[in-house]
Coordinates of C-alpha atoms in Angstrom, one line a residue:
M1 CA -16.5 -78.4 -49.2
K2 CA -15.4 -81.7 -50.6
L3 CA -12.5 -84.1 -49.8
N4 CA -11.1 -83.7 -53.3
Q5 CA -10.9 -79.9 -52.7
L6 CA -8.9 -80.5 -49.6
R7 CA -6.6 -82.8 -51.5
D8 CA -6.2 -80.2 -54.3
I9 CA -5.3 -77.4 -51.9
V10 CA -2.8 -79.5 -50.1
A11 CA -1.2 -80.6 -53.3
V12 CA -0.8 -77.0 -54.6
A13 CA 0.6 -76.0 -51.2
E14 CA 3.2 -78.8 -51.3
R15 CA 4.1 -78.5 -55.0
G16 CA 4.1 -74.7 -55.2
S17 CA 2.2 -74.3 -58.4
L18 CA -1.0 -75.4 -60.2
R19 CA 1.0 -77.1 -63.0
A20 CA 3.1 -79.2 -60.6
A21 CA 0.1 -80.1 -58.5
A22 CA -2.0 -81.1 -61.5
R23 CA 0.8 -83.3 -62.8
H24 CA 1.2 -84.9 -59.3
L25 CA -2.6 -85.6 -59.0
A26 CA -3.0 -86.6 -62.7
V27 CA -5.8 -84.1 -63.3
A28 CA -6.3 -81.4 -65.8
Q29 CA -4.9 -78.0 -64.7
P30 CA -8.1 -76.1 -65.5
A31 CA -10.1 -78.5 -63.3
L32 CA -7.6 -78.0 -60.5
T33 CA -7.8 -74.2 -60.9
R34 CA -11.6 -74.3 -60.6
S35 CA -11.4 -76.5 -57.5
V36 CA -9.1 -74.1 -55.8
R37 CA -11.1 -71.0 -56.8
D38 CA -14.4 -72.6 -55.8
L39 CA -13.1 -73.4 -52.3
E40 CA -11.7 -69.9 -51.9
R41 CA -15.0 -68.5 -52.9
E42 CA -16.8 -70.7 -50.4
L43 CA -14.4 -69.7 -47.6
G44 CA -14.6 -66.0 -48.6
A45 CA -10.8 -65.6 -48.4
P46 CA -7.8 -66.2 -50.6
L47 CA -5.7 -69.2 -49.7
F48 CA -2.9 -68.5 -52.1
E49 CA -0.9 -65.6 -53.4
R50 CA -0.5 -65.9 -57.2
R51 CA 3.0 -65.2 -58.4
A52 CA 4.8 -65.4 -61.7
R53 CA 6.7 -68.5 -60.6
G54 CA 4.0 -70.2 -58.6
M55 CA 1.7 -69.9 -55.6
S56 CA 2.4 -69.4 -52.0
L57 CA 0.0 -69.7 -49.0
T58 CA -1.5 -66.7 -47.4
A59 CA -1.8 -66.6 -43.6
M60 CA -5.3 -68.0 -44.0
G61 CA -4.0 -70.6 -46.3
V62 CA -1.4 -71.8 -43.8
A63 CA -4.1 -72.3 -41.2
F64 CA -6.5 -74.0 -43.6
V65 CA -3.8 -76.4 -45.0
R66 CA -2.9 -77.5 -41.5
R67 CA -6.5 -78.5 -40.9
A68 CA -6.9 -80.0 -44.3
N69 CA -3.8 -82.2 -43.7
A70 CA -5.4 -83.4 -40.4
V71 CA -8.7 -84.3 -42.1
L72 CA -7.0 -86.1 -45.0
S73 CA -4.8 -88.0 -42.5
E74 CA -7.8 -89.2 -40.5
V75 CA -9.6 -90.2 -43.7
R76 CA -6.6 -92.3 -44.7
R77 CA -6.4 -93.8 -41.2
A78 CA -10.1 -94.6 -41.2
R79 CA -9.9 -96.5 -44.5
E80 CA -6.8 -98.4 -43.3
E81 CA -8.3 -99.2 -40.0
V82 CA -11.5 -100.7 -41.5
E83 CA -9.4 -102.7 -44.0
Q84 CA -7.0 -103.9 -41.3
L85 CA -9.9 -104.9 -38.9
H86 CA -11.2 -107.0 -41.8
G87 CA -7.9 -108.8 -42.0
G88 CA -6.2 -106.5 -44.6
T89 CA -2.5 -105.9 -44.4
R90 CA -2.2 -102.7 -46.5
G91 CA -1.6 -99.1 -45.4
E92 CA 1.1 -96.9 -44.0
V93 CA 2.6 -96.3 -40.6
V94 CA 4.5 -93.1 -40.0
A95 CA 6.7 -93.1 -36.8
G96 CA 9.1 -90.5 -35.4
L97 CA 12.0 -92.3 -33.6
S98 CA 15.0 -91.1 -31.7
M99 CA 18.3 -92.9 -31.9
V100 CA 17.4 -94.7 -28.7
A101 CA 14.3 -96.1 -30.2
L102 CA 16.0 -97.0 -33.4
I103 CA 18.8 -98.9 -31.6
A104 CA 17.0 -100.4 -28.6
L105 CA 13.4 -100.8 -29.5
L106 CA 13.0 -101.2 -33.3
P107 CA 15.3 -104.1 -34.3
K108 CA 13.4 -106.9 -32.6
A109 CA 10.0 -105.3 -33.5
L110 CA 10.7 -104.9 -37.2
S111 CA 10.7 -108.5 -38.3
L112 CA 7.6 -109.3 -36.3
F113 CA 5.8 -106.3 -37.7
R114 CA 6.8 -107.2 -41.3
A115 CA 5.6 -110.7 -40.8
R116 CA 2.2 -109.5 -39.6
Y117 CA 1.8 -106.6 -42.0
P118 CA 3.9 -107.4 -45.1
N119 CA 2.2 -104.8 -47.3
V120 CA 2.1 -101.9 -44.9
Q121 CA 4.7 -99.3 -45.8
L122 CA 6.8 -98.0 -42.9
H123 CA 7.9 -94.4 -43.0
L124 CA 10.4 -94.0 -40.1
I125 CA 11.7 -90.5 -39.4
E126 CA 14.7 -90.1 -37.1
G127 CA 14.3 -87.1 -34.9
W128 CA 13.3 -85.5 -31.6
Y129 CA 10.0 -84.3 -30.4
P130 CA 10.5 -80.5 -30.9
T131 CA 11.1 -81.1 -34.7
L132 CA 8.2 -83.6 -35.0
E133 CA 5.4 -82.0 -32.9
N134 CA 3.6 -80.4 -35.9
A135 CA 3.5 -83.7 -37.7
L136 CA 1.9 -85.3 -34.7
K137 CA -0.6 -82.5 -34.3
D138 CA -1.7 -82.5 -37.9
G139 CA -2.0 -86.2 -38.0
S140 CA 0.7 -86.9 -40.7
M141 CA 2.7 -88.9 -38.1
D142 CA 1.2 -91.7 -36.1
F143 CA 3.4 -91.6 -33.0
Y144 CA 6.8 -90.6 -31.6
V145 CA 9.2 -92.6 -29.4
G146 CA 12.1 -90.8 -27.9
P147 CA 13.3 -88.4 -25.1
E148 CA 10.7 -86.7 -23.1
P149 CA 10.3 -83.0 -24.1
V150 CA 11.2 -80.3 -21.6
Q151 CA 7.7 -78.9 -21.9
A152 CA 4.6 -81.1 -21.7
P153 CA 2.9 -81.7 -25.0
P154 CA -0.3 -79.7 -25.7
S155 CA -3.6 -81.1 -24.7
D156 CA -4.3 -82.6 -28.1
L157 CA -1.4 -85.0 -27.7
V158 CA -0.9 -87.7 -25.0
Q159 CA 2.4 -88.9 -23.5
E160 CA 3.2 -92.3 -22.1
L161 CA 6.4 -93.1 -20.1
L162 CA 8.3 -96.1 -21.4
F163 CA 11.4 -96.1 -19.3
E164 CA 13.9 -93.9 -17.4
N165 CA 17.3 -93.5 -19.0
V166 CA 21.0 -92.5 -18.4
R167 CA 23.8 -91.0 -20.5
I168 CA 27.3 -92.1 -21.2
V169 CA 30.3 -90.2 -22.5
L170 CA 31.4 -91.2 -26.0
A171 CA 34.6 -90.5 -27.8
R172 CA 36.7 -91.9 -30.7
K173 CA 38.8 -94.9 -29.9
G174 CA 42.3 -93.9 -28.8
H175 CA 41.1 -90.5 -27.5
P176 CA 43.6 -88.8 -25.3
L177 CA 41.1 -88.7 -22.4
N178 CA 40.0 -92.3 -22.6
H179 CA 41.7 -92.9 -19.3
A180 CA 39.4 -90.5 -17.4
R181 CA 37.3 -91.9 -14.7
S182 CA 35.4 -88.7 -13.5
L183 CA 33.6 -85.9 -15.2
R184 CA 36.0 -83.4 -13.5
Q185 CA 38.8 -84.8 -15.7
L186 CA 36.8 -83.9 -18.8
I187 CA 36.0 -80.2 -18.1
D188 CA 38.7 -78.9 -20.4
A189 CA 37.5 -81.0 -23.4
E190 CA 35.4 -79.7 -26.3
W191 CA 31.9 -81.2 -26.6
A192 CA 29.4 -82.0 -29.3
T193 CA 25.7 -82.6 -28.8
T194 CA 22.5 -83.7 -30.4
S195 CA 20.5 -81.8 -27.8
V196 CA 16.8 -82.5 -27.6
T197 CA 16.2 -78.9 -26.5
F198 CA 16.7 -75.7 -28.3
K199 CA 19.1 -74.5 -25.6
A200 CA 21.9 -77.0 -25.6
E201 CA 24.2 -74.7 -23.6
E202 CA 21.7 -74.6 -20.7
E203 CA 21.2 -78.4 -20.8
F204 CA 25.0 -79.0 -20.6
S205 CA 25.5 -76.4 -17.9
E206 CA 22.8 -78.1 -15.8
L207 CA 24.4 -81.5 -16.2
F208 CA 27.8 -80.3 -15.0
S209 CA 26.4 -78.1 -12.3
R210 CA 25.0 -81.1 -10.5
F211 CA 28.6 -82.1 -9.8
D212 CA 29.7 -78.5 -8.9
L213 CA 31.6 -78.2 -12.2
P214 CA 31.8 -75.3 -14.6
A215 CA 29.9 -75.5 -17.9
P216 CA 32.0 -77.2 -20.6
K217 CA 32.8 -75.8 -24.0
L218 CA 30.2 -76.7 -26.6
A219 CA 31.9 -76.8 -30.0
L220 CA 29.4 -78.6 -32.2
R221 CA 25.7 -79.0 -32.2
S222 CA 23.8 -81.3 -34.6
Q223 CA 20.3 -82.5 -35.2
S224 CA 21.6 -85.8 -36.7
A225 CA 23.0 -88.8 -34.9
L226 CA 25.1 -89.7 -38.0
T227 CA 26.6 -86.2 -38.0
L228 CA 27.5 -86.5 -34.4
M229 CA 29.1 -90.0 -34.8
T230 CA 31.1 -88.8 -37.8
S231 CA 32.3 -85.7 -35.9
L232 CA 33.4 -87.7 -32.9
A233 CA 35.3 -90.3 -35.0
A234 CA 37.1 -87.5 -36.8
S235 CA 38.1 -85.3 -33.9
D236 CA 38.8 -85.1 -30.2
L237 CA 35.3 -84.0 -29.4
L238 CA 33.3 -85.7 -26.7
A239 CA 29.6 -86.3 -26.4
M240 CA 27.0 -87.3 -23.8
V241 CA 24.6 -89.7 -25.4
P242 CA 21.9 -92.2 -24.2
I243 CA 23.5 -95.4 -23.0
Q244 CA 21.8 -97.4 -25.8
W245 CA 24.1 -95.8 -28.4
I246 CA 26.9 -98.2 -27.3
Q247 CA 24.8 -101.1 -28.7
S248 CA 25.0 -99.7 -32.2
P249 CA 27.5 -101.5 -34.4
W250 CA 28.4 -98.2 -36.0
V251 CA 29.4 -96.8 -32.7
G252 CA 31.4 -99.9 -31.8
D253 CA 33.6 -99.7 -34.9
Q254 CA 34.8 -96.2 -34.4
L255 CA 33.8 -95.0 -30.9
A256 CA 34.2 -96.1 -27.3
R257 CA 32.7 -95.2 -23.9
I258 CA 34.8 -93.2 -21.4
P259 CA 33.8 -95.0 -18.2
I260 CA 33.4 -92.1 -15.7
R261 CA 32.0 -93.0 -12.3
E262 CA 29.2 -90.4 -12.2
T263 CA 25.7 -91.4 -13.2
L264 CA 24.5 -89.0 -15.9
R265 CA 20.7 -88.7 -16.0
A266 CA 19.1 -88.5 -19.4
P267 CA 15.5 -87.6 -20.3
S268 CA 13.0 -90.4 -19.9
I269 CA 12.0 -92.2 -23.0
V270 CA 8.3 -91.7 -23.9
T271 CA 5.8 -92.2 -26.6
I272 CA 3.6 -89.3 -27.8
R273 CA 0.5 -89.6 -30.0
R274 CA -2.7 -87.8 -30.7
A275 CA -5.2 -87.8 -27.9
G276 CA -8.7 -89.2 -28.3
L277 CA -8.0 -90.8 -31.7
P278 CA -7.0 -94.5 -31.9
L279 CA -4.0 -95.6 -34.0
T280 CA -4.7 -98.0 -36.9
P281 CA -4.2 -101.6 -35.9
A282 CA -0.9 -101.7 -37.8
A283 CA 0.4 -98.6 -36.0
E284 CA -0.8 -99.9 -32.6
Y285 CA 0.9 -103.3 -33.3
L286 CA 4.2 -101.6 -34.1
L287 CA 4.1 -99.5 -31.0
D288 CA 3.1 -102.5 -28.8
L289 CA 6.1 -104.5 -30.2
M290 CA 8.4 -101.6 -29.3
R291 CA 6.9 -101.5 -25.8
R292 CA 7.8 -105.2 -25.3
N293 CA 11.5 -104.3 -25.9
V294 CA 11.7 -101.7 -23.2
P295 CA 14.8 -102.3 -21.1
R296 CA 14.1 -103.8 -17.7
P297 CA 15.2 -101.9 -14.5
G298 CA 18.9 -102.3 -14.0
R299 CA 19.5 -103.3 -17.6
R300 CA 20.3 -101.0 -20.6

């Protein structure tokens, strides 16, 4: 089994056909076909189903590609780590960041990172842990910074607490309920969420039940911060969001905080990365810069 065979299998899986994969890799299609068939023969199992319009992974293929991606990612990291340890500044860092990380931790870190590693390409993916777990596990993502997941990460990932957090209530400027000063005054409103769990209704119910209030009506659920902000600005929906959102200039232009008196706890902000495998110097530097911007106790 050779690295170029792993590369070939991953390319075919990603592109969906031998022709497209050969074009992407800049190799002759017959050579790519032989590479795939030789590896299937070595493994004793088909990795693809051949169809008129392309190729799709078998169950065995799905498992193999997951491992192949992890191997290729570690090979890439090994090369970049050696180069960076020798003073090189090339490579790539892939980070999954929640809105909190993007607003509160990244801005001050970005310019310092670019000054130290001007030729390292940053690939920043906005999201939450449940949607990014597989990328962390297969090594295609270096680290995640965002809300702590409800369930602890599996043993091949390691989690580090950065800081505790709280929520605020956000609405459009001029909202009819902007005079409210308690959560009870908001129970008849309709709500939107970018829940970090797959059961947003339960998450909302728990928040309100802490104050002996009935569960609110959840009218919109989004996996995008931009979608949530757009929806709030264009309607009378309310949202509970991490307090750092109020620092965003996009929020300040269209949205405002409803200053209720209750303290609304939010998931802690953590970083998650693969266990037992070091980050490249560039990835470690970016993460360390973000650690330095963690809010101090009593400040958000």
